[in-house]
Amino acid sequence: MDDDPAAVPPGVRAALSVPCAEPRKPAKAAALRVDEIVLDLEDAVPVDRKETGREIAREYLRGPIHGRTAVRVNAVGTPWCHQDLLMCASHRGPGLSVVVPKVESAGDLAFVDRLLTGAEAARGAGPRVGVQALIETAPGLAALAEITRATPRLEALVVGYADLSASLGRAQGLHPQRWTGVQDAVIVAARAAGIRAVDGPYTGIADDEGFRAFARHSREAGFDGMWVIHPDQVATATAMFTPMPAEVGHATSVLESLERAEREGLGAVTLDGRMVDAAMALSARRTLARAGREEAR
């Protein structure tokens, strides 16, 4: 990620996780309006179908892709990880990233970075593949600072609640407020690195009040977006993380005020009776990034 503290990563409000155990679900997902599709080659694909899952993902990437696509590869150290990464690096289209599960150290991402770099060199022209780190274990939580410095490819930290529950000895399906410490740690690490903080999925598949409460908590905690595991949840998650028109208008006014002050050589500027400073500018850019506005760049 760019070291410029004013840089804000592009918004992904909802990321739909799609199993690649068989081709029907990825084909259906291709027609959906969602910020990011995550093709899952790890937990959603049985061991005896890993190669089949990879071919399903490869075929999906060959088709017309709308928006961002990520591939959740198998974990570093498994027999399938390097083959998954090579498949992703062969893709020449824009907006592709790999989600690396169970990241526990900078070394995990350094391996991913080196393999992608070599594969991209062999491929030739094409955009660089991004990386997202799934934080799913106690060692991963403890190493957040070093993980965020492991590779300039890193775009996001994603919370993985199911495996974290097992790693930390917590019951499955806890209320999101019981995860406040973990959520704050991930968000602080992401903000310090200038990358996205993404909440993990709600365990249910319905767009019910439980899911909406979970999504509301994620937004209020400070996450940029969240994963969902069913298409019915996409619209609610997208709406939850989409700024209201009044928020967009205020954010635009903040940046316009600062630009005007810089242009006119003013030492300070106020808006609606409040001083406008760098913190407000960063918050404004983050709001506009979630709204998909170019002013955030």
mmCIF file of C-alpha atoms in Angstrom:
data_model
loop_
_atom_site.group_PDB
_atom_site.id
_atom_site.type_symbol
_atom_site.label_atom_id
_atom_site.label_comp_id
_atom_site.label_asym_id
_atom_site.label_seq_id
_atom_site.Cartn_x
_atom_site.Cartn_y
_atom_site.Cartn_z
ATOM 1 C CA MET A 1 0.000 0.000 0.000
ATOM 2 C CA ASP A 2 1.128 3.562 -0.672
ATOM 3 C CA ASP A 3 2.873 5.126 2.329
ATOM 4 C CA ASP A 4 0.951 8.374 1.808
ATOM 5 C CA PRO A 5 -1.235 8.716 4.929
ATOM 6 C CA ALA A 6 -3.843 10.548 2.847
ATOM 7 C CA ALA A 7 -4.253 7.580 0.502
ATOM 8 C CA VAL A 8 -7.456 5.615 1.057
ATOM 9 C CA PRO A 9 -7.986 2.179 -0.500
ATOM 10 C CA PRO A 10 -10.947 1.705 -2.861
ATOM 11 C CA GLY A 11 -14.126 0.673 -1.105
ATOM 12 C CA VAL A 12 -15.461 -2.885 -0.988
ATOM 13 C CA ARG A 13 -18.685 -2.808 0.973
ATOM 14 C CA ALA A 14 -19.768 -6.417 0.457
ATOM 15 C CA ALA A 15 -17.632 -9.372 -0.602
ATOM 16 C CA LEU A 16 -19.557 -12.535 -1.490
ATOM 17 C CA SER A 17 -17.745 -15.794 -0.701
ATOM 18 C CA VAL A 18 -18.510 -18.357 -3.422
ATOM 19 C CA PRO A 19 -17.582 -22.065 -3.133
ATOM 20 C CA CYS A 20 -15.708 -23.546 -6.089
ATOM 21 C CA ALA A 21 -16.522 -27.191 -5.383
ATOM 22 C CA GLU A 22 -18.754 -27.226 -8.481
ATOM 23 C CA PRO A 23 -19.283 -24.673 -11.289
ATOM 24 C CA ARG A 24 -22.930 -23.728 -10.723
ATOM 25 C CA LYS A 25 -22.447 -21.246 -7.876
ATOM 26 C CA PRO A 26 -19.557 -19.262 -9.452
ATOM 27 C CA ALA A 27 -21.526 -19.042 -12.705
ATOM 28 C CA LYS A 28 -24.541 -17.691 -10.828
ATOM 29 C CA ALA A 29 -22.401 -15.232 -8.843
ATOM 30 C CA ALA A 30 -20.976 -13.741 -12.042
ATOM 31 C CA ALA A 31 -24.347 -12.109 -12.764
ATOM 32 C CA LEU A 32 -24.714 -10.496 -9.322
ATOM 33 C CA ARG A 33 -24.140 -6.843 -8.502
ATOM 34 C CA VAL A 34 -21.592 -7.072 -5.702
ATOM 35 C CA ASP A 35 -18.398 -5.137 -5.003
ATOM 36 C CA GLU A 36 -16.219 -8.253 -4.801
ATOM 37 C CA ILE A 37 -16.586 -11.960 -5.541
ATOM 38 C CA VAL A 38 -14.350 -14.235 -3.437
ATOM 39 C CA LEU A 39 -13.825 -17.601 -5.132
ATOM 40 C CA ASP A 40 -13.183 -20.040 -2.282
ATOM 41 C CA LEU A 41 -10.690 -22.834 -2.981
ATOM 42 C CA GLU A 42 -9.975 -23.564 0.675
ATOM 43 C CA ASP A 43 -12.630 -24.563 3.221
ATOM 44 C CA ALA A 44 -15.411 -24.802 0.628
ATOM 45 C CA VAL A 45 -13.587 -27.373 -1.518
ATOM 46 C CA PRO A 46 -13.001 -30.958 -0.274
ATOM 47 C CA VAL A 47 -9.476 -32.364 -0.461
ATOM 48 C CA ASP A 48 -10.366 -34.735 -3.290
ATOM 49 C CA ARG A 49 -11.689 -31.838 -5.418
ATOM 50 C CA LYS A 50 -8.888 -29.267 -5.018
ATOM 51 C CA GLU A 51 -7.739 -29.540 -8.635
ATOM 52 C CA THR A 52 -11.331 -29.398 -9.875
ATOM 53 C CA GLY A 53 -11.974 -26.316 -7.765
ATOM 54 C CA ARG A 54 -8.899 -24.608 -9.188
ATOM 55 C CA GLU A 55 -10.070 -25.296 -12.737
ATOM 56 C CA ILE A 56 -13.512 -23.893 -11.926
ATOM 57 C CA ALA A 57 -11.861 -20.702 -10.645
ATOM 58 C CA ARG A 58 -9.612 -20.553 -13.716
ATOM 59 C CA GLU A 59 -12.640 -20.815 -16.001
ATOM 60 C CA TYR A 60 -14.429 -18.075 -14.071
ATOM 61 C CA LEU A 61 -11.436 -15.758 -14.499
ATOM 62 C CA ARG A 62 -11.477 -16.368 -18.245
ATOM 63 C CA GLY A 63 -15.005 -14.978 -18.536
ATOM 64 C CA PRO A 64 -16.240 -11.381 -18.457
ATOM 65 C CA ILE A 65 -15.603 -10.070 -14.937
ATOM 66 C CA HIS A 66 -17.517 -7.141 -13.504
ATOM 67 C CA GLY A 67 -15.924 -5.483 -10.488
ATOM 68 C CA ARG A 68 -13.286 -6.961 -8.237
ATOM 69 C CA THR A 69 -12.507 -10.657 -7.884
ATOM 70 C CA ALA A 70 -10.518 -12.411 -5.172
ATOM 71 C CA VAL A 71 -9.454 -16.036 -4.890
ATOM 72 C CA ARG A 72 -9.211 -17.579 -1.444
ATOM 73 C CA VAL A 73 -6.272 -19.899 -1.995
ATOM 74 C CA ASN A 74 -5.290 -22.787 0.227
ATOM 75 C CA ALA A 75 -3.050 -22.013 3.184
ATOM 76 C CA VAL A 76 0.715 -21.628 2.875
ATOM 77 C CA GLY A 77 2.358 -25.010 3.465
ATOM 78 C CA THR A 78 -0.477 -27.093 2.024
ATOM 79 C CA PRO A 79 0.052 -29.173 -1.145
ATOM 80 C CA TRP A 80 -2.234 -26.852 -3.123
ATOM 81 C CA CYS A 81 -1.196 -23.316 -2.203
ATOM 82 C CA HIS A 82 1.561 -22.798 -4.766
ATOM 83 C CA GLN A 83 -0.593 -24.156 -7.598
ATOM 84 C CA ASP A 84 -3.456 -21.848 -6.606
ATOM 85 C CA LEU A 85 -1.093 -18.856 -6.607
ATOM 86 C CA LEU A 86 0.378 -19.760 -9.997
ATOM 87 C CA MET A 87 -3.138 -19.978 -11.452
ATOM 88 C CA CYS A 88 -3.969 -16.521 -10.101
ATOM 89 C CA ALA A 89 -0.713 -15.010 -11.373
ATOM 90 C CA SER A 90 -1.473 -16.251 -14.886
ATOM 91 C CA HIS A 91 -4.582 -14.043 -14.989
ATOM 92 C CA ARG A 92 -4.015 -10.877 -17.050
ATOM 93 C CA GLY A 93 -7.156 -8.979 -16.119
ATOM 94 C CA PRO A 94 -7.413 -6.130 -13.585
ATOM 95 C CA GLY A 95 -8.772 -6.140 -10.056
ATOM 96 C CA LEU A 96 -7.621 -9.594 -8.919
ATOM 97 C CA SER A 97 -6.325 -10.381 -5.443
ATOM 98 C CA VAL A 98 -5.585 -13.546 -3.504
ATOM 99 C CA VAL A 99 -6.965 -14.096 -0.020
ATOM 100 C CA VAL A 100 -4.368 -15.965 2.020
ATOM 101 C CA PRO A 101 -5.967 -17.939 4.871
ATOM 102 C CA LYS A 102 -4.497 -18.514 8.329
ATOM 103 C CA VAL A 103 -1.744 -15.920 7.951
ATOM 104 C CA GLU A 104 0.432 -16.158 11.057
ATOM 105 C CA SER A 105 3.632 -14.311 10.185
ATOM 106 C CA ALA A 106 5.302 -11.972 7.756
ATOM 107 C CA GLY A 107 7.013 -15.058 6.334
ATOM 108 C CA ASP A 108 3.694 -16.437 5.088
ATOM 109 C CA LEU A 109 3.066 -13.328 2.989
ATOM 110 C CA ALA A 110 6.728 -13.076 1.943
ATOM 111 C CA PHE A 111 6.407 -16.544 0.400
ATOM 112 C CA VAL A 112 3.231 -15.494 -1.420
ATOM 113 C CA ASP A 113 4.858 -12.288 -2.639
ATOM 114 C CA ARG A 114 7.962 -14.033 -4.028
ATOM 115 C CA LEU A 115 5.964 -16.721 -5.812
ATOM 116 C CA LEU A 116 3.607 -14.175 -7.366
ATOM 117 C CA THR A 117 6.530 -11.976 -8.421
ATOM 118 C CA GLY A 118 8.233 -14.831 -10.238
ATOM 119 C CA ALA A 119 5.032 -16.054 -11.849
ATOM 120 C CA GLU A 120 4.114 -12.550 -13.014
ATOM 121 C CA ALA A 121 7.572 -12.138 -14.538
ATOM 122 C CA ALA A 122 7.063 -15.367 -16.473
ATOM 123 C CA ARG A 123 3.569 -14.262 -17.526
ATOM 124 C CA GLY A 124 4.700 -10.923 -18.904
ATOM 125 C CA ALA A 125 2.502 -7.860 -19.186
ATOM 126 C CA GLY A 126 -0.437 -7.544 -16.834
ATOM 127 C CA PRO A 127 -1.458 -5.950 -13.545
ATOM 128 C CA ARG A 128 0.013 -7.019 -10.233
ATOM 129 C CA VAL A 129 -2.048 -9.442 -8.155
ATOM 130 C CA GLY A 130 -3.072 -7.990 -4.793
ATOM 131 C CA VAL A 131 -3.063 -9.822 -1.464
ATOM 132 C CA GLN A 132 -5.564 -9.958 1.395
ATOM 133 C CA ALA A 133 -4.654 -11.598 4.705
ATOM 134 C CA LEU A 134 -7.195 -13.661 6.628
ATOM 135 C CA ILE A 135 -6.525 -13.363 10.359
ATOM 136 C CA GLU A 136 -7.798 -16.632 11.800
ATOM 137 C CA THR A 137 -5.441 -17.686 14.600
ATOM 138 C CA ALA A 138 -3.923 -16.397 17.829
ATOM 139 C CA PRO A 139 -0.420 -16.189 16.261
ATOM 140 C CA GLY A 140 -1.874 -14.142 13.417
ATOM 141 C CA LEU A 141 -3.430 -11.686 15.862
ATOM 142 C CA ALA A 142 -0.177 -11.412 17.774
ATOM 143 C CA ALA A 143 1.788 -10.689 14.586
ATOM 144 C CA LEU A 144 -0.520 -8.103 13.009
ATOM 145 C CA ALA A 145 2.105 -5.348 12.895
ATOM 146 C CA GLU A 146 4.707 -7.469 11.089
ATOM 147 C CA ILE A 147 2.071 -8.970 8.780
ATOM 148 C CA THR A 148 1.018 -5.528 7.539
ATOM 149 C CA ARG A 149 4.649 -4.741 6.653
ATOM 150 C CA ALA A 150 5.337 -8.018 4.836
ATOM 151 C CA THR A 151 4.488 -7.005 1.256
ATOM 152 C CA PRO A 152 3.413 -3.895 -0.651
ATOM 153 C CA ARG A 153 0.793 -6.087 -2.320
ATOM 154 C CA LEU A 154 -1.259 -6.197 0.884
ATOM 155 C CA GLU A 155 -4.679 -4.579 0.389
ATOM 156 C CA ALA A 156 -6.753 -5.759 3.341
ATOM 157 C CA LEU A 157 -6.967 -7.601 6.641
ATOM 158 C CA VAL A 158 -9.999 -9.873 6.966
ATOM 159 C CA VAL A 159 -11.300 -11.358 10.225
ATOM 160 C CA GLY A 160 -11.985 -15.106 10.124
ATOM 161 C CA TYR A 161 -14.259 -15.819 13.087
ATOM 162 C CA ALA A 162 -14.785 -19.570 12.731
ATOM 163 C CA ASP A 163 -11.118 -20.533 12.928
ATOM 164 C CA LEU A 164 -10.405 -17.756 15.443
ATOM 165 C CA SER A 165 -13.055 -19.230 17.737
ATOM 166 C CA ALA A 166 -11.247 -22.561 17.681
ATOM 167 C CA SER A 167 -7.799 -20.978 18.056
ATOM 168 C CA LEU A 168 -8.843 -18.813 21.004
ATOM 169 C CA GLY A 169 -11.056 -21.429 22.662
ATOM 170 C CA ARG A 170 -14.245 -19.428 22.175
ATOM 171 C CA ALA A 171 -17.715 -20.736 21.445
ATOM 172 C CA GLN A 172 -18.964 -20.492 17.869
ATOM 173 C CA GLY A 173 -21.612 -17.881 17.047
ATOM 174 C CA LEU A 174 -20.769 -15.376 19.776
ATOM 175 C CA HIS A 175 -22.430 -11.953 19.680
ATOM 176 C CA PRO A 176 -20.223 -9.563 17.653
ATOM 177 C CA GLN A 177 -19.662 -7.347 20.687
ATOM 178 C CA ARG A 178 -17.813 -10.230 22.357
ATOM 179 C CA TRP A 179 -15.199 -9.807 19.611
ATOM 180 C CA THR A 180 -14.514 -6.114 20.234
ATOM 181 C CA GLY A 181 -10.869 -6.616 21.237
ATOM 182 C CA VAL A 182 -10.078 -8.641 18.129
ATOM 183 C CA GLN A 183 -11.976 -6.246 15.878
ATOM 184 C CA ASP A 184 -10.203 -3.198 17.301
ATOM 185 C CA ALA A 185 -6.787 -4.850 16.892
ATOM 186 C CA VAL A 186 -7.443 -5.647 13.225
ATOM 187 C CA ILE A 187 -8.874 -2.206 12.490
ATOM 188 C CA VAL A 188 -5.975 -0.394 14.197
ATOM 189 C CA ALA A 189 -3.415 -2.484 12.277
ATOM 190 C CA ALA A 190 -5.201 -1.860 8.979
ATOM 191 C CA ARG A 191 -5.526 1.875 9.576
ATOM 192 C CA ALA A 192 -1.860 2.168 10.556
ATOM 193 C CA ALA A 193 -0.889 0.403 7.321
ATOM 194 C CA GLY A 194 -3.330 2.331 5.125
ATOM 195 C CA ILE A 195 -5.191 -0.781 3.984
ATOM 196 C CA ARG A 196 -8.803 -1.964 4.251
ATOM 197 C CA ALA A 197 -10.260 -3.586 7.379
ATOM 198 C CA VAL A 198 -12.874 -6.189 6.408
ATOM 199 C CA ASP A 199 -15.165 -7.996 8.811
ATOM 200 C CA GLY A 200 -15.764 -11.701 8.474
ATOM 201 C CA PRO A 201 -19.142 -13.234 7.615
ATOM 202 C CA TYR A 202 -22.190 -13.766 9.768
ATOM 203 C CA THR A 203 -22.684 -17.490 10.293
ATOM 204 C CA GLY A 204 -26.321 -17.583 9.142
ATOM 205 C CA ILE A 205 -27.393 -17.414 5.504
ATOM 206 C CA ALA A 206 -30.616 -15.410 5.886
ATOM 207 C CA ASP A 207 -31.028 -11.661 5.549
ATOM 208 C CA ASP A 208 -32.676 -11.514 8.959
ATOM 209 C CA GLU A 209 -32.452 -9.212 11.974
ATOM 210 C CA GLY A 210 -29.496 -11.168 13.338
ATOM 211 C CA PHE A 211 -27.544 -10.553 10.151
ATOM 212 C CA ARG A 212 -28.539 -6.902 10.054
ATOM 213 C CA ALA A 213 -27.461 -6.389 13.664
ATOM 214 C CA PHE A 214 -24.121 -8.005 12.860
ATOM 215 C CA ALA A 215 -23.618 -5.785 9.787
ATOM 216 C CA ARG A 216 -24.632 -2.686 11.743
ATOM 217 C CA HIS A 217 -22.092 -3.508 14.452
ATOM 218 C CA SER A 218 -19.383 -4.028 11.814
ATOM 219 C CA ARG A 219 -20.026 -0.630 10.288
ATOM 220 C CA GLU A 220 -20.141 1.135 13.654
ATOM 221 C CA ALA A 221 -16.923 -0.613 14.760
ATOM 222 C CA GLY A 222 -15.140 0.998 11.814
ATOM 223 C CA PHE A 223 -14.826 -1.788 9.253
ATOM 224 C CA ASP A 224 -14.796 -0.759 5.589
ATOM 225 C CA GLY A 225 -16.993 -3.678 4.539
ATOM 226 C CA MET A 226 -17.761 -7.310 5.282
ATOM 227 C CA TRP A 227 -17.900 -10.784 3.791
ATOM 228 C CA VAL A 228 -21.261 -12.452 3.198
ATOM 229 C CA ILE A 229 -21.943 -16.112 2.469
ATOM 230 C CA HIS A 230 -25.290 -15.898 0.666
ATOM 231 C CA PRO A 231 -26.445 -13.738 -2.264
ATOM 232 C CA ASP A 232 -29.550 -12.698 -0.297
ATOM 233 C CA GLN A 233 -27.280 -10.805 2.114
ATOM 234 C CA VAL A 234 -25.447 -8.753 -0.505
ATOM 235 C CA ALA A 235 -27.950 -5.909 -0.824
ATOM 236 C CA THR A 236 -28.250 -5.341 2.921
ATOM 237 C CA ALA A 237 -24.487 -5.416 3.500
ATOM 238 C CA THR A 238 -23.913 -3.058 0.572
ATOM 239 C CA ALA A 239 -26.518 -0.620 1.840
ATOM 240 C CA MET A 240 -25.178 -0.807 5.397
ATOM 241 C CA PHE A 241 -21.695 0.274 4.304
ATOM 242 C CA THR A 242 -22.857 2.830 1.726
ATOM 243 C CA PRO A 243 -22.664 6.400 3.052
ATOM 244 C CA MET A 244 -25.891 8.394 3.116
ATOM 245 C CA PRO A 245 -26.128 11.344 0.682
ATOM 246 C CA ALA A 246 -25.695 13.767 3.576
ATOM 247 C CA GLU A 247 -22.454 12.021 4.602
ATOM 248 C CA VAL A 248 -21.139 12.202 1.034
ATOM 249 C CA GLY A 249 -22.064 15.869 0.807
ATOM 250 C CA HIS A 250 -20.305 16.684 4.082
ATOM 251 C CA ALA A 251 -17.189 14.738 3.070
ATOM 252 C CA THR A 252 -17.052 16.581 -0.251
ATOM 253 C CA SER A 253 -17.390 19.924 1.538
ATOM 254 C CA VAL A 254 -14.550 19.035 3.913
ATOM 255 C CA LEU A 255 -12.141 18.314 1.061
ATOM 256 C CA GLU A 256 -13.265 21.340 -0.933
ATOM 257 C CA SER A 257 -12.699 23.560 2.118
ATOM 258 C CA LEU A 258 -9.182 22.241 2.607
ATOM 259 C CA GLU A 259 -8.352 22.626 -1.075
ATOM 260 C CA ARG A 260 -9.622 26.203 -1.020
ATOM 261 C CA ALA A 261 -7.578 26.998 2.109
ATOM 262 C CA GLU A 262 -4.435 25.609 0.509
ATOM 263 C CA ARG A 263 -5.084 27.517 -2.708
ATOM 264 C CA GLU A 264 -5.638 30.798 -0.867
ATOM 265 C CA GLY A 265 -2.819 30.292 1.639
ATOM 266 C CA LEU A 266 -5.094 30.201 4.659
ATOM 267 C CA GLY A 267 -3.628 28.808 7.872
ATOM 268 C CA ALA A 268 -6.894 27.409 9.160
ATOM 269 C CA VAL A 269 -10.350 26.716 7.811
ATOM 270 C CA THR A 270 -13.726 26.061 9.415
ATOM 271 C CA LEU A 271 -16.834 24.275 8.187
ATOM 272 C CA ASP A 272 -20.173 24.476 9.972
ATOM 273 C CA GLY A 273 -18.450 26.078 12.948
ATOM 274 C CA ARG A 274 -15.768 23.361 13.304
ATOM 275 C CA MET A 275 -12.092 23.410 12.472
ATOM 276 C CA VAL A 276 -11.234 21.230 9.469
ATOM 277 C CA ASP A 277 -8.043 19.252 9.977
ATOM 278 C CA ALA A 278 -6.134 16.294 8.552
ATOM 279 C CA ALA A 279 -8.146 13.780 10.606
ATOM 280 C CA MET A 280 -11.399 15.097 9.151
ATOM 281 C CA ALA A 281 -9.887 14.944 5.675
ATOM 282 C CA LEU A 282 -8.918 11.295 6.108
ATOM 283 C CA SER A 283 -12.387 10.453 7.388
ATOM 284 C CA ALA A 284 -13.894 12.300 4.418
ATOM 285 C CA ARG A 285 -11.748 10.377 1.937
ATOM 286 C CA ARG A 286 -12.760 7.094 3.552
ATOM 287 C CA THR A 287 -16.431 8.040 3.243
ATOM 288 C CA LEU A 288 -15.991 8.917 -0.427
ATOM 289 C CA ALA A 289 -14.052 5.692 -1.044
ATOM 290 C CA ARG A 290 -16.995 3.678 0.314
ATOM 291 C CA ALA A 291 -19.251 5.703 -1.970
ATOM 292 C CA GLY A 292 -17.010 4.937 -4.966
ATOM 293 C CA ARG A 293 -16.092 8.570 -5.542
ATOM 294 C CA GLU A 294 -12.847 9.521 -7.272
ATOM 295 C CA GLU A 295 -12.226 12.377 -4.830
ATOM 296 C CA ALA A 296 -11.071 9.774 -2.323
ATOM 297 C CA ARG A 297 -7.991 8.935 -4.363
#
